[in-house]
Tab-separated table of C-alpha atoms in Angstrom:
chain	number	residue	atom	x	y	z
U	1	UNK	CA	73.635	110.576	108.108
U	2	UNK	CA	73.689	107.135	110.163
U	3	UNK	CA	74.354	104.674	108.132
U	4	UNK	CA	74.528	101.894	110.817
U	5	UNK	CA	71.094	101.558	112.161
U	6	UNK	CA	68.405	99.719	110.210
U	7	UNK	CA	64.710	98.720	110.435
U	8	UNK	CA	65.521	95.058	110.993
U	9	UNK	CA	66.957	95.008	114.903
U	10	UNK	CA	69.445	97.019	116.196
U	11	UNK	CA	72.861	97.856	114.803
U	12	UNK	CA	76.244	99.017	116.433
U	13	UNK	CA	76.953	102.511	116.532
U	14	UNK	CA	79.355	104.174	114.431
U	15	UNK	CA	82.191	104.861	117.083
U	16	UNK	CA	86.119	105.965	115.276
U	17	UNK	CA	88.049	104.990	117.901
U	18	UNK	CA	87.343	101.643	117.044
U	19	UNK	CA	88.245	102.433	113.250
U	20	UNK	CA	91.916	104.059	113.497
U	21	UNK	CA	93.619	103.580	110.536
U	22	UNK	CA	95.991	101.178	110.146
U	23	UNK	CA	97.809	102.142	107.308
U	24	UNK	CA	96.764	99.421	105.151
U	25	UNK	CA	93.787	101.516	103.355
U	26	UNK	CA	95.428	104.058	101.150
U	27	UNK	CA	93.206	105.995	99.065
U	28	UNK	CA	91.928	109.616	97.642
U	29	UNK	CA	90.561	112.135	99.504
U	30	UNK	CA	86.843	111.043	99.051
U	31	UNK	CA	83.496	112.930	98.667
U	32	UNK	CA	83.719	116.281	100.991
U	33	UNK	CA	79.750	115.809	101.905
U	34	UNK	CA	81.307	112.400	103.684
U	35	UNK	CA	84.642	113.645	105.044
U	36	UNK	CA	83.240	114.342	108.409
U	37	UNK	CA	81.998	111.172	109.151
U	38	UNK	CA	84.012	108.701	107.295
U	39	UNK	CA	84.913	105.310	107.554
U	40	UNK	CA	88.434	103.622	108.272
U	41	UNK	CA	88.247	100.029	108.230
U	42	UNK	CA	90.366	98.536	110.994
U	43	UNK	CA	93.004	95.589	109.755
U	44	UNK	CA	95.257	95.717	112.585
U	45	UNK	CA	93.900	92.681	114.242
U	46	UNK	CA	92.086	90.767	111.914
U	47	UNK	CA	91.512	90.906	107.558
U	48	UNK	CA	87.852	92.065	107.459
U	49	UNK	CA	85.364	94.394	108.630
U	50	UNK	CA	81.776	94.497	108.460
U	51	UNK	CA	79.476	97.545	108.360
U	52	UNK	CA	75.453	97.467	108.723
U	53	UNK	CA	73.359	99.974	106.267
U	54	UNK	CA	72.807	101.253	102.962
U	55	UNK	CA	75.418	100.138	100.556
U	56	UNK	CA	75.505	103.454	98.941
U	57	UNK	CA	76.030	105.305	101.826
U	58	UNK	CA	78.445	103.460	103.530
U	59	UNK	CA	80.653	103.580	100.295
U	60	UNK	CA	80.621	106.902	100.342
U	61	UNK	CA	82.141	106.834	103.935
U	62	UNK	CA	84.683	104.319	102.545
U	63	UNK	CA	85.746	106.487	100.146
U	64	UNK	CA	86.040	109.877	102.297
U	65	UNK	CA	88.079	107.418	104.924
U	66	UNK	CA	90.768	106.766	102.196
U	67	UNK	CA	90.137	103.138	101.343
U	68	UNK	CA	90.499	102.200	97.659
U	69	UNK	CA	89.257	98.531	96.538
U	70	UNK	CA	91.235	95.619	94.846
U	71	UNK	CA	88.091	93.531	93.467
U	72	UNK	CA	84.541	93.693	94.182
U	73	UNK	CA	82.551	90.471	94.175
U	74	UNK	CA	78.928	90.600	94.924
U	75	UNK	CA	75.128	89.437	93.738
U	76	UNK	CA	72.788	92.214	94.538
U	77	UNK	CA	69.376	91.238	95.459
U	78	UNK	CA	67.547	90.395	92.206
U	79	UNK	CA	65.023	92.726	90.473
U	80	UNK	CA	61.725	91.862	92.710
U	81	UNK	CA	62.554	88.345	93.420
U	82	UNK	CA	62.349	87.670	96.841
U	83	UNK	CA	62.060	90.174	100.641
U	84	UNK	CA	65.406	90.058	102.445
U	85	UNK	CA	63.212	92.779	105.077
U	86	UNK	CA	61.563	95.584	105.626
U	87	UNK	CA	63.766	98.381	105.189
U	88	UNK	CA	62.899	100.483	102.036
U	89	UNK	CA	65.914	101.067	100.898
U	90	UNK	CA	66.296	97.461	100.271
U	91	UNK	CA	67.346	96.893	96.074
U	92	UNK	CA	65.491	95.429	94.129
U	93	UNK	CA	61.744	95.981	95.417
U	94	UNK	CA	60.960	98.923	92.957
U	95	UNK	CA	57.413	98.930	91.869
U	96	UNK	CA	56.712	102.026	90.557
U	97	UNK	CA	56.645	103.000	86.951
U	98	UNK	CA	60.199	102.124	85.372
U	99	UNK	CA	60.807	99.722	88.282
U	100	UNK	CA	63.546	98.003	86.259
U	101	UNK	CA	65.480	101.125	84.858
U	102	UNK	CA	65.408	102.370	88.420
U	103	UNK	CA	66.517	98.857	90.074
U	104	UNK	CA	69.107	98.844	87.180
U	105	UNK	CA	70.757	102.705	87.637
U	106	UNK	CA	70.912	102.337	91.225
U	107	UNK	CA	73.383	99.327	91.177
U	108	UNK	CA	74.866	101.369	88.072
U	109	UNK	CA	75.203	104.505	90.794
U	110	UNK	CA	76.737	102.250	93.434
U	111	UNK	CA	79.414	100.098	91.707
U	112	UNK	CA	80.465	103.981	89.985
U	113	UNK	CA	80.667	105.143	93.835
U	114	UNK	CA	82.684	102.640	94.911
U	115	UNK	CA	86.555	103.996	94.669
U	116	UNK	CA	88.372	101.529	93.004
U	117	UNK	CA	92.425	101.054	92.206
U	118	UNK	CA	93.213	101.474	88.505
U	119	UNK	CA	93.778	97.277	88.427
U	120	UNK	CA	90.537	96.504	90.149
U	121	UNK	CA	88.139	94.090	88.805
U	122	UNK	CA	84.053	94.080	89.047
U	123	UNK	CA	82.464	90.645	89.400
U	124	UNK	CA	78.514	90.500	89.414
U	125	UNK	CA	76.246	87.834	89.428
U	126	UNK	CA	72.865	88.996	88.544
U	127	UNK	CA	70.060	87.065	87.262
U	128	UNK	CA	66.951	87.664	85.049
U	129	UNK	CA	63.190	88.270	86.006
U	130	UNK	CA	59.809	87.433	83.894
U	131	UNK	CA	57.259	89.629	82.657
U	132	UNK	CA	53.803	89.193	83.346
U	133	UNK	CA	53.090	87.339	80.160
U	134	UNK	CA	56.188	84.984	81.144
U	135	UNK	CA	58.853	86.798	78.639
U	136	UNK	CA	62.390	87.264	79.693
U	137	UNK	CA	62.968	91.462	80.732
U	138	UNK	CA	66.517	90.412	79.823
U	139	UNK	CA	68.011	92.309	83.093
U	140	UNK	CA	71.877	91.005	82.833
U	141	UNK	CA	71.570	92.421	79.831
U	142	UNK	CA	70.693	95.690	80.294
U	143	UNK	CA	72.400	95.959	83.068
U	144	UNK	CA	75.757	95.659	81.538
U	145	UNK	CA	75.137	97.892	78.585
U	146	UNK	CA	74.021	100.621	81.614
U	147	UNK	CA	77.730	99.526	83.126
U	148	UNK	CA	79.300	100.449	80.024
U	149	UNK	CA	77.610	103.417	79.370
U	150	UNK	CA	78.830	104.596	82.548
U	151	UNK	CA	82.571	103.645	82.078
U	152	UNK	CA	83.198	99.916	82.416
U	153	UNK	CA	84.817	97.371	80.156
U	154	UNK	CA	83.098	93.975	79.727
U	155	UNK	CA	86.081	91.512	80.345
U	156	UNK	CA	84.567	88.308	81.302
U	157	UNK	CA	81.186	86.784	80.735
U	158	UNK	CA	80.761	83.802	82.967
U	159	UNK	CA	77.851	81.140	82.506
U	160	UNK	CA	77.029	79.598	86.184
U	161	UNK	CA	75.589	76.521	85.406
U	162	UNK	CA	73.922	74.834	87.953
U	163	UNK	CA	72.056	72.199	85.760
U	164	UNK	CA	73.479	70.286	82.645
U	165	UNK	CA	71.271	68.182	80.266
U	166	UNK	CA	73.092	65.645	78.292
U	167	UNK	CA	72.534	64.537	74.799
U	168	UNK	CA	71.907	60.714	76.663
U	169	UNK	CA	68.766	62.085	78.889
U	170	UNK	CA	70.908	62.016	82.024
U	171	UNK	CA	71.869	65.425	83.442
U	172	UNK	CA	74.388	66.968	86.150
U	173	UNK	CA	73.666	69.013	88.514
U	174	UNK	CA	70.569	70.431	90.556
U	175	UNK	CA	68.486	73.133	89.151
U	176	UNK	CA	65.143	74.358	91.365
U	177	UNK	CA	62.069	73.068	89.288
U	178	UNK	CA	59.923	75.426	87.737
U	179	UNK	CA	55.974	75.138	86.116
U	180	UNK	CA	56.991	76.385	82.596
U	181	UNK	CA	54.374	75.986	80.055
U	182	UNK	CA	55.419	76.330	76.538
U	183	UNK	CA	58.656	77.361	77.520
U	184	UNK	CA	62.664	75.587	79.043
U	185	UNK	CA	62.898	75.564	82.807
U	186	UNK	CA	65.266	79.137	83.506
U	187	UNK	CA	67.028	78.104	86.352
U	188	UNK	CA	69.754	75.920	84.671
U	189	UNK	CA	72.151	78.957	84.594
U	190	UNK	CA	72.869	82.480	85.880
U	191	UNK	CA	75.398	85.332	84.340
U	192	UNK	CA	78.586	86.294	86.291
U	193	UNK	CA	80.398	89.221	84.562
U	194	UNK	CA	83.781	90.937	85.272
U	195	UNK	CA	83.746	94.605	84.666
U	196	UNK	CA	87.012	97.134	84.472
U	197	UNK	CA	87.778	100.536	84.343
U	198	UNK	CA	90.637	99.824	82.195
U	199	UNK	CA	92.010	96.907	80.416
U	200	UNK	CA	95.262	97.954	79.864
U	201	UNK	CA	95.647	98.694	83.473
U	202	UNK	CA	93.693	95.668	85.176
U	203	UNK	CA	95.772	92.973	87.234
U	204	UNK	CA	95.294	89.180	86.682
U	205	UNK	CA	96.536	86.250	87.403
U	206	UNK	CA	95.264	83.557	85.283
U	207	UNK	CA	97.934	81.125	86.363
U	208	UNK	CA	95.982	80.961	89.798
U	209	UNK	CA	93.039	79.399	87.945
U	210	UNK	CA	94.493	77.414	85.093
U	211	UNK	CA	93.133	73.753	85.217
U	212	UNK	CA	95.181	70.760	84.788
U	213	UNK	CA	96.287	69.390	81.555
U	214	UNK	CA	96.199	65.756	80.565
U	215	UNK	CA	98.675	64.106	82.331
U	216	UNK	CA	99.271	61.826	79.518
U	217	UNK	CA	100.469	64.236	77.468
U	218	UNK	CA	102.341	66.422	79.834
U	219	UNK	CA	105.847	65.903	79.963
U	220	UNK	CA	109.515	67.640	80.277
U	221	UNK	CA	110.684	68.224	76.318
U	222	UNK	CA	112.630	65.227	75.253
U	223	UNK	CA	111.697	63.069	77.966
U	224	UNK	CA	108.787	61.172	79.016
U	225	UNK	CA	109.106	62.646	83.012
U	226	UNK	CA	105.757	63.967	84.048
U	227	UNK	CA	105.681	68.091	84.720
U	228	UNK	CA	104.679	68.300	88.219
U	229	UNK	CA	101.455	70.195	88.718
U	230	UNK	CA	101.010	72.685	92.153
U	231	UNK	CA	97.923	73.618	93.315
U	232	UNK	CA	97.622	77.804	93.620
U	233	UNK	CA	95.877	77.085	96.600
U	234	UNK	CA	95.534	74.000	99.091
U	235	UNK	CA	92.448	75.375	100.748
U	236	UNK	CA	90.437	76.441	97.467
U	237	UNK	CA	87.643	73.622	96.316
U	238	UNK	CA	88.254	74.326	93.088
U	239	UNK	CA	90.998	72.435	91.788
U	240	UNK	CA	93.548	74.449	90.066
U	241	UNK	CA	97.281	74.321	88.482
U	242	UNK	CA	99.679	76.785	87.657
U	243	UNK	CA	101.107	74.804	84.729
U	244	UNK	CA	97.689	74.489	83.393
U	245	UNK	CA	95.536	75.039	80.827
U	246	UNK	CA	93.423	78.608	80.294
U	247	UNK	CA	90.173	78.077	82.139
U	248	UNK	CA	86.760	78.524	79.860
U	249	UNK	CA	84.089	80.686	81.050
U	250	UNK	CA	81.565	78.046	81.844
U	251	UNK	CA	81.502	76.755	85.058
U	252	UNK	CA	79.548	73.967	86.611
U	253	UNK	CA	79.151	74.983	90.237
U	254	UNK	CA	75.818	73.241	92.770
U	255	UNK	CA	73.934	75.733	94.314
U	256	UNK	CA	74.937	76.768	98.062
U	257	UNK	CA	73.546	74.721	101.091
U	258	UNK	CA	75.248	77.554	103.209
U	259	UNK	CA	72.371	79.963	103.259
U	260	UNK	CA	70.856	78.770	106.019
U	261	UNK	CA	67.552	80.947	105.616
U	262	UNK	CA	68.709	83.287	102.746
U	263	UNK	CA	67.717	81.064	99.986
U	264	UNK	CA	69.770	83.134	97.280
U	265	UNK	CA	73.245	83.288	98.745
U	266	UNK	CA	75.983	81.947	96.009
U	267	UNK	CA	78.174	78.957	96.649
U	268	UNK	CA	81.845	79.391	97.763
U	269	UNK	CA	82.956	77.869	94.286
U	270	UNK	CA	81.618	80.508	92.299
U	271	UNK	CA	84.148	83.069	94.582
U	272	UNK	CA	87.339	81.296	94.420
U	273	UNK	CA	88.270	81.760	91.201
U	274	UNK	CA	87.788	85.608	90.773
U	275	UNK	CA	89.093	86.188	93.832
U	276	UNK	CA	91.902	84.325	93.059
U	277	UNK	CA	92.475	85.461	89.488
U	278	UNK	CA	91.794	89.434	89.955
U	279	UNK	CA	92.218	89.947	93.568
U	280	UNK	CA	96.507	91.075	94.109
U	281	UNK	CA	97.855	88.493	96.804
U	282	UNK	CA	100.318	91.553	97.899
U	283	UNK	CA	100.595	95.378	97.427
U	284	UNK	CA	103.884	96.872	98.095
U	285	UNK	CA	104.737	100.205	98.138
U	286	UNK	CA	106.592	101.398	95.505
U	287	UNK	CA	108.719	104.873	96.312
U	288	UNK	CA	105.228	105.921	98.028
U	289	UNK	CA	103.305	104.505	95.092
U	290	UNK	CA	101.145	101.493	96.039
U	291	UNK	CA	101.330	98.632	93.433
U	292	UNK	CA	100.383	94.488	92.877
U	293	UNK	CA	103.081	92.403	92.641
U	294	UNK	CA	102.524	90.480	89.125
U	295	UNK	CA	103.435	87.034	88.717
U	296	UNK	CA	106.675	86.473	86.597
U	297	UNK	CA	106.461	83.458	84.341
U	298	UNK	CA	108.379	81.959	81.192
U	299	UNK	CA	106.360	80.085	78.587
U	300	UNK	CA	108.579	76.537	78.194
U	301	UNK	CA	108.292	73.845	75.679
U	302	UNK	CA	106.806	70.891	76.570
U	303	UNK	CA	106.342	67.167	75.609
U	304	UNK	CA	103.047	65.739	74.374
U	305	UNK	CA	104.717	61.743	74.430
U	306	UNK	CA	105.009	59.151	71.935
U	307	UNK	CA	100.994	58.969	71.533
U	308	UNK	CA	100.045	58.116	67.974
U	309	UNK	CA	98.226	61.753	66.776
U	310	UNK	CA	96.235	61.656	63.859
U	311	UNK	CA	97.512	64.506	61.364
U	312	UNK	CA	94.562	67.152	60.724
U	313	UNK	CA	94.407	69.627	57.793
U	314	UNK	CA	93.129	72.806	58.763
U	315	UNK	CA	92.688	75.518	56.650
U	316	UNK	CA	96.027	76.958	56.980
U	317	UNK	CA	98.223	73.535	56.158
U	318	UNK	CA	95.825	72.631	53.583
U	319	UNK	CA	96.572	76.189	52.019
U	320	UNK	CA	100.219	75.818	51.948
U	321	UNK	CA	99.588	71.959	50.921
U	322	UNK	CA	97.856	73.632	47.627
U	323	UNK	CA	100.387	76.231	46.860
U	324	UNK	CA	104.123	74.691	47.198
U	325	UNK	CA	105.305	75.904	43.999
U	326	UNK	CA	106.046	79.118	45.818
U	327	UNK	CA	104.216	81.142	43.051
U	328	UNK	CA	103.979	85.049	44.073
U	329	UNK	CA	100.855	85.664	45.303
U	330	UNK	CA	98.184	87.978	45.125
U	331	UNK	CA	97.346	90.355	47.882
U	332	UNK	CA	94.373	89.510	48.317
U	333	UNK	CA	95.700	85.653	48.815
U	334	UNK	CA	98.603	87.224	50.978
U	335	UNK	CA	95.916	88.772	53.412
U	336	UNK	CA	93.602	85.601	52.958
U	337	UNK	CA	96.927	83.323	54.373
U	338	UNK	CA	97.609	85.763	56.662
U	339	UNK	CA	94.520	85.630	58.376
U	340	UNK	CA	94.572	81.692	58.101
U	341	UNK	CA	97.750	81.660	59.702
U	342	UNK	CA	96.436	83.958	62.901
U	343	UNK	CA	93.632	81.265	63.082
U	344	UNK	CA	95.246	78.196	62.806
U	345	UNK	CA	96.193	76.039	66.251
U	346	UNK	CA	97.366	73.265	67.803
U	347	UNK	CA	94.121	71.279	66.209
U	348	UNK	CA	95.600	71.718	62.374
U	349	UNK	CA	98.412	69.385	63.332
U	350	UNK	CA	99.672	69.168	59.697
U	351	UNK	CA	101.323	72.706	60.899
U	352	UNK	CA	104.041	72.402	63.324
U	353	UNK	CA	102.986	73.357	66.835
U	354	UNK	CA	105.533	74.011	69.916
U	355	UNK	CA	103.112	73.543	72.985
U	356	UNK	CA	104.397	75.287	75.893
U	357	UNK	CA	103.221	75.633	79.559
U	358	UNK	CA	103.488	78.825	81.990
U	359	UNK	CA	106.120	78.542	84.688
U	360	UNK	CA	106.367	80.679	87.548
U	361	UNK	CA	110.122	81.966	87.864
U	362	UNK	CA	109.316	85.142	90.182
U	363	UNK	CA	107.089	88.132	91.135
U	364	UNK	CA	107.611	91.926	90.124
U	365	UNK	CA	108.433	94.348	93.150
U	366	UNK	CA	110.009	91.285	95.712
U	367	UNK	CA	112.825	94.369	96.658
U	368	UNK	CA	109.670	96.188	97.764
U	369	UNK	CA	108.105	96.720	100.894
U	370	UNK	CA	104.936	94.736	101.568
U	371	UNK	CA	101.613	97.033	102.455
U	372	UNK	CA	99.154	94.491	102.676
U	373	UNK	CA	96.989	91.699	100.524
U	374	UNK	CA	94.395	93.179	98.137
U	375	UNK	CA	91.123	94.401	100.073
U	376	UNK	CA	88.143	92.647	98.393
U	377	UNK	CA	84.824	94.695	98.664
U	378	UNK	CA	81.260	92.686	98.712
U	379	UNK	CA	78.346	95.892	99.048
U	380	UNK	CA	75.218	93.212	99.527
U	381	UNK	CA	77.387	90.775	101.482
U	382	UNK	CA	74.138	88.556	102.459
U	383	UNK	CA	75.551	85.601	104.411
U	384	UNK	CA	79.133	86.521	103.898
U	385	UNK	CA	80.477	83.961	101.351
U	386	UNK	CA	82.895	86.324	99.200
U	387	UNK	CA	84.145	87.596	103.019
U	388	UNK	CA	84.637	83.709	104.003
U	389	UNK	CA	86.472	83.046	100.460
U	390	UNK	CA	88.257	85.662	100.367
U	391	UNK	CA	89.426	85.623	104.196
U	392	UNK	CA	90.827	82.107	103.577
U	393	UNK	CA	92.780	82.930	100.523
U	394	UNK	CA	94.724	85.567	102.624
U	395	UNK	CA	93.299	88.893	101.520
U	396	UNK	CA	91.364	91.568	103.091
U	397	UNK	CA	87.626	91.907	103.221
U	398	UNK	CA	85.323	94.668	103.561
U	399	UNK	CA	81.593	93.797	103.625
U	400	UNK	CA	78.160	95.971	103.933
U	401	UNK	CA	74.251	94.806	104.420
U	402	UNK	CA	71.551	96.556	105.022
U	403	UNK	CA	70.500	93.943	107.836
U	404	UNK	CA	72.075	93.326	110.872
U	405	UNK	CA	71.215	89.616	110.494
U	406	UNK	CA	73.408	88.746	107.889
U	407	UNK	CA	76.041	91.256	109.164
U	408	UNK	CA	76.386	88.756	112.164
U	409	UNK	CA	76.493	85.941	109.300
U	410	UNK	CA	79.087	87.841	107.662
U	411	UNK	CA	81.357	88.405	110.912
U	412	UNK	CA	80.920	84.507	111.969
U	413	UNK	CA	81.680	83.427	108.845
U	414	UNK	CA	84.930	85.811	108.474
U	415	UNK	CA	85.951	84.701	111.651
U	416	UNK	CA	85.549	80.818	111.252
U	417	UNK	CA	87.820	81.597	107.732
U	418	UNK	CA	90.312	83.459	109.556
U	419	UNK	CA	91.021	80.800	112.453
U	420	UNK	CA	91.313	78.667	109.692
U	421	UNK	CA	93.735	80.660	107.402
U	422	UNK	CA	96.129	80.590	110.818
U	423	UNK	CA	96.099	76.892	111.291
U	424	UNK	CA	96.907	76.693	107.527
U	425	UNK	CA	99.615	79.208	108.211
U	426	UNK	CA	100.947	77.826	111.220
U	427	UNK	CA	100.152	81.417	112.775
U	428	UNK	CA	99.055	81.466	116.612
């Protein structure tokens, strides 16, 4: 079956010389219906490779060619929102009868397809659609209880707020204006959700997106010397610390200005982070095993200064406050502290608290040979921001579209990244 060739201009031909492996995809053996026309992506030369067709079907060649996936970012084309073209295998134009269950099992049947390492992470941003009587068909919704009926883990739920209204009138942010009658303008957020196959398997490294602490408050135990912060990455937007603080799952990101005339494409913000976080900076190969090296850190005591705090009861120190006569207690009031204890943080400052910051002392594997970065897999790669983020933070990129017009995006964009990631690198 071609996969390269769509109704929207001509695409390049499929030729395999110009796909020898080079022995950075390692993978399974693939479907067999595939096997004789797969699909080697080419790193030799440069981190990314672009394909033009049906995402389905080009997966499928992936996965008979051997490649296995790291992290998938993406946001399919929403549930009959807008024409990217003409071709009708284009997602998200289903009008027949059960449009929506159909729209929703065929991204279902694609992000299944697509063979993943046991680690790998899912992230999809998918919005919502009305009805014609204006309700909500709640489609991030459905679609992730389809996702975990057909194997997934929800890990993270991600609010992308693009529009913020404060108590005070003002707001931040830009949100496209809507006529809603009776009803709240809908465009103020979207959902971004991280799927896995297996939580006790997937890789992360939250110390790549940790945000930075208070500075007055942040010092070496004992002393009043500031703990130095370093960036994970000089060349990210996002600013980020790996002595930080855990980031929250509601990010304030502007809509893109990138998508020249592909008015839905996601800003470069939104990317950074889960590629960052989920996507393995290096595979090594392990005895002929391929594994991530994981970041090795110690959790060390820190100074919050000489700042007057005011002392806060919580439930837990307000308990023990209550009951210092030591008196045996009940089970049911052993469970009750027990479960007050397991609750209690840094905020009930009547109970001691050691605060202590992550710091990096190593990785896992360094004796190990290096393979490669992580590959990072984007199946509606529109204008190619996930390939240009993820180019630029050093790993590999694989991205498909059904149109040869944002294929060319894609490749432009992967190359400006790349030229980039040298001069950061000080590579010719």
């Amino acid at each position: 079956m071609e996969v390269n060739c769509t109704f929207d201009g001509p695409c390049e031909p499929f030729n395999p010389s110009d796909h020898m492996s080079s022995g950075w995809a390692i993978g399974g053996a693939g479907d067999a219906k595939y096997v004789q026309d797969p699909l080697i992506p080419d790193f030799s030369s440069k981190p990314y490779e672009i394909y033009c067709g049906d995402a389905l079907e080009t997966i499928r060649r992936l996965k008979a060619g051997g490649t296995r996936f790291d992290c998938v970012c993406t946001s399919p084309p929403y549930f009959r929102q807008r024409h990217y073209g003409n071709n009708p295998r284009e997602i998200g134009q289903e009008k027949c009868r059960g449009g929506l269950d159909s729209y929703i099992s065929a991204l279902v049947s694609i992000f299944k397809g697509i063979p993943l390492r046991p680690w790998a992470s899912v992230w999809v941003n998918i919005g919502d659609k009305r009805g014609k009587e204006g309700e909500l068909l709640g489609v991030p919704n459905r679609f992730v209880i389809a996702m975990q009926d057909a194997g997934f883990f929800l890990i993270d739920g991600v609010i992308w707020a693009k529009e913020v209204a404060m108590v005070d009138g003002t707001s931040i942010g830009h949100c496209m204006v809507e006529p809603a009658p009776g009803r709240l303008n809908g465009n103020g957020w979207e959902s971004l959700f991280r799927f896995v196959l297996d939580p006790r398997k997937a890789w992360s490294d939250t110390c790549a997106v940790k945000i930075p602490r208070d500075c007055e408050s942040f010092f070496h135990e004992g002393t009043e010397t500031p703990v130095e912060h370093h960036p994970y990455s000089k060349v990210m937007e996002c600013i980020t610390t790996l002595e930080g603080r855990c980031l929250p799952n509601v990010w304030y990101v502007g809509n893109s200005r990138k998508g020249e005339s592909h008015y839905a494409a996601f800003p470069e913000e939104l990317i950074e982070r889960p590629v960052a976080m989920t996507c393995p900076e290096w595979l090594v190969d392990d005895g002929g095993e391929i594994k991530p090296r994981e970041r090795i850190v110690e959790q060390t005591v820190y100074s919050e200064g000489t700042r007057k705090l005011k002392t806060v009861y919580g439930q837990f120190s307000r308990w023990q406050e209550q009951h210092q006569d030591e008196s045996p207690l009940t089970d049911e009031q052993r469970t009750m502290l027990e479960t007050l204890r397991g609750k209690s943080g840094r905020m009930d400052s009547a109970r001691r608290y050691v605060p202590r910051y992550p710091k990096t002392v190593g990785w896992t594997h360094m004796d190990r040979p290096v393979v490669g970065p992580g590959i990072v897999l984007d199946p509606f790669g529109g204008t190619g921001t996930t390939g240009h983020v993820a180019v630029l933070l050093g790993r590999r990129f694989v991205g498909i579209d059904l149109y040869q017009e944002n294929v060319a995006r894609m490749k432009e964009r992967c190359e400006k990244a790349f030229e980039r990631l040298k001069i950061e690198r000080g590579v010719n």
